[in-house]
Amino acid sequence: MDKINETTIAEHDVDKTQAIADQFHYVINTVTDTLSDRITDLNQQVRQLAPRAVPNGKERTYILIVEEVNEDEQLEEQQEDQITIRIRRINRKDLRPAKIERYRRESLLFIDNLPIAMTINEKIKETLQQRQDVKIWSTHYTFPEDQLDFIIDIIQATINTERAH
């Protein structure tokens, strides 16, 4: 409402001897300036809210699990010398402690205390897409079985690089 009042005041402050086009530009400039100031204020408020978007203590509650896909879930066209892995990112609070320990023991790679951001998942996918021998379908990655250790090392290196930034 204040902005409307300022605009009305700007209209009344205009000199009656000015051309209508000049008056129009004066009013438009005044309105544009007030709206620009309002946008700047709102942007500042959003920037101040951003750090609070994730509750304290919950910034790093995700785990990343790399697990081999069992034969029932594998794609029909997969060749015998190929292996399929699934990369999952799970919120720690959604799992019971026993389930977390099972993932820790049974998964090919288990990374704890990941940030809430999905950046790591995207970086892993980008890194593995560059390889000719890796086929990607959603969170499933199929590649020659003899490359498993190398792929796990690539995933680990990608995570370490992202954590450092």
Coordinates of C-alpha atoms in Angstrom, one line a residue:
M1 CA 0.0 0.0 0.0
D2 CA 2.9 2.3 0.7
K3 CA 4.2 1.9 -2.8
I4 CA 0.8 2.9 -4.2
N5 CA 0.8 6.0 -2.0
E6 CA 4.3 6.9 -3.2
T7 CA 3.2 6.6 -6.8
T8 CA 0.2 8.8 -6.1
I9 CA 2.4 11.4 -4.5
A10 CA 4.8 11.2 -7.4
E11 CA 1.9 11.9 -9.8
H12 CA 0.8 15.0 -7.8
D13 CA 4.4 16.3 -7.5
V14 CA 4.7 16.6 -11.3
D15 CA 4.9 20.1 -12.7
K16 CA 1.7 21.0 -14.6
T17 CA 3.8 22.8 -17.3
Q18 CA 5.7 19.6 -18.3
A19 CA 4.7 17.6 -21.3
I20 CA 2.6 14.6 -20.7
A21 CA 5.4 12.3 -22.0
D22 CA 7.8 13.8 -19.5
Q23 CA 5.3 13.3 -16.7
F24 CA 4.7 9.7 -17.8
H25 CA 8.5 9.0 -17.7
Y26 CA 8.8 10.6 -14.3
V27 CA 6.1 8.5 -12.9
I28 CA 7.3 5.3 -14.5
N29 CA 10.8 5.9 -13.3
T30 CA 9.6 6.5 -9.8
V31 CA 7.5 3.3 -9.8
T32 CA 10.4 1.4 -11.3
D33 CA 12.8 2.7 -8.7
T34 CA 10.5 1.8 -5.8
L35 CA 9.8 -1.7 -7.2
S36 CA 13.5 -2.2 -7.8
D37 CA 14.2 -1.3 -4.2
R38 CA 11.5 -3.7 -3.0
I39 CA 13.0 -6.5 -5.1
T40 CA 16.4 -5.8 -3.6
D41 CA 15.0 -5.9 -0.1
L42 CA 13.2 -9.2 -0.8
N43 CA 16.4 -10.7 -2.2
Q44 CA 18.3 -9.7 0.9
Q45 CA 15.6 -11.4 3.0
V46 CA 15.8 -14.6 1.0
R47 CA 19.6 -14.6 1.3
Q48 CA 19.3 -14.3 5.1
L49 CA 16.8 -17.2 5.1
A50 CA 18.9 -19.6 3.0
P51 CA 21.3 -20.8 5.8
R52 CA 18.3 -21.6 8.0
A53 CA 16.6 -23.7 5.3
V54 CA 18.2 -26.8 6.7
P55 CA 17.7 -27.3 10.4
N56 CA 20.8 -27.1 12.6
G57 CA 22.4 -30.5 13.0
K58 CA 20.6 -31.9 9.9
E59 CA 22.9 -30.6 7.3
R60 CA 24.8 -33.9 6.8
T61 CA 22.4 -36.7 7.6
Y62 CA 22.6 -38.6 4.3
I63 CA 24.4 -41.8 3.5
L64 CA 25.4 -43.1 0.1
I65 CA 25.3 -46.8 -0.6
V66 CA 26.7 -48.6 -3.6
E67 CA 25.3 -52.1 -3.9
E68 CA 25.3 -54.8 -6.4
V69 CA 21.9 -55.4 -8.1
N70 CA 20.8 -59.0 -7.6
E71 CA 20.1 -61.2 -10.5
D72 CA 16.3 -60.9 -10.2
E73 CA 16.6 -57.1 -10.7
Q74 CA 19.2 -57.1 -13.5
L75 CA 18.2 -56.1 -17.0
E76 CA 17.4 -59.0 -19.4
E77 CA 19.8 -57.7 -22.1
Q78 CA 22.7 -57.7 -19.7
Q79 CA 25.6 -59.9 -20.7
E80 CA 27.1 -62.5 -18.4
D81 CA 30.4 -60.6 -17.9
Q82 CA 28.6 -57.4 -16.9
I83 CA 27.7 -56.2 -13.4
T84 CA 25.0 -53.8 -12.4
I85 CA 25.3 -51.6 -9.3
R86 CA 22.8 -49.2 -7.8
I87 CA 23.9 -46.0 -6.1
R88 CA 21.4 -44.9 -3.4
R89 CA 21.3 -41.8 -1.3
I90 CA 19.2 -42.3 1.8
N91 CA 18.4 -40.0 4.7
R92 CA 19.8 -41.5 7.9
K93 CA 16.7 -40.6 9.9
D94 CA 14.6 -42.9 7.7
L95 CA 16.6 -46.0 8.7
R96 CA 16.8 -48.0 11.8
P97 CA 20.3 -48.4 13.3
A98 CA 20.3 -52.2 12.4
K99 CA 19.5 -51.4 8.8
I100 CA 22.4 -48.8 8.7
E101 CA 24.8 -51.4 10.0
R102 CA 23.6 -54.0 7.5
Y103 CA 24.2 -51.5 4.7
R104 CA 27.6 -50.7 6.2
R105 CA 28.6 -54.5 6.1
E106 CA 27.0 -55.6 2.9
S107 CA 27.3 -52.7 0.5
L108 CA 30.2 -52.3 -2.0
L109 CA 30.7 -48.7 -0.8
F110 CA 29.2 -47.0 2.2
I111 CA 29.7 -43.2 2.8
D112 CA 28.2 -41.5 5.8
N113 CA 27.5 -37.8 6.7
L114 CA 26.8 -36.5 3.2
P115 CA 25.3 -33.1 2.8
I116 CA 21.6 -32.7 1.9
A117 CA 22.5 -31.4 -1.6
M118 CA 22.2 -33.7 -4.6
T119 CA 25.4 -32.4 -6.1
I120 CA 27.4 -35.5 -5.4
N121 CA 24.9 -37.8 -7.2
E122 CA 25.0 -35.6 -10.2
K123 CA 28.8 -35.4 -10.2
I124 CA 29.0 -39.2 -10.0
K125 CA 26.7 -39.6 -12.9
E126 CA 28.6 -37.0 -15.0
T127 CA 31.9 -38.8 -14.2
L128 CA 30.6 -42.2 -15.1
Q129 CA 28.8 -41.0 -18.3
Q130 CA 32.2 -40.1 -19.7
R131 CA 33.2 -43.7 -19.8
Q132 CA 32.3 -45.7 -22.9
D133 CA 31.8 -49.0 -21.1
V134 CA 29.3 -47.8 -18.5
K135 CA 25.5 -47.9 -19.3
I136 CA 23.4 -45.8 -17.0
W137 CA 19.7 -46.3 -16.3
S138 CA 18.4 -44.1 -13.5
T139 CA 20.4 -45.1 -10.5
H140 CA 21.7 -48.3 -12.1
Y141 CA 25.1 -48.5 -13.7
T142 CA 26.1 -51.5 -15.8
F143 CA 29.7 -52.1 -16.9
P144 CA 32.2 -55.0 -17.3
E145 CA 32.6 -57.0 -14.1
D146 CA 36.4 -56.7 -14.1
Q147 CA 36.0 -52.9 -13.8
L148 CA 34.2 -53.0 -10.5
D149 CA 37.1 -52.0 -8.2
F150 CA 38.1 -49.2 -10.7
I151 CA 34.5 -47.8 -10.8
I152 CA 34.2 -47.9 -7.0
D153 CA 37.5 -46.0 -6.8
I154 CA 36.1 -43.4 -9.3
I155 CA 32.9 -43.0 -7.2
Q156 CA 35.0 -42.6 -4.0
A157 CA 37.3 -40.0 -5.6
T158 CA 34.3 -38.0 -6.9
I159 CA 32.8 -38.0 -3.4
N160 CA 36.1 -36.9 -1.8
T161 CA 36.5 -34.1 -4.4
E162 CA 32.9 -32.8 -3.8
R163 CA 33.4 -33.0 0.0
A164 CA 36.5 -30.9 -0.3
H165 CA 34.6 -28.1 -2.0

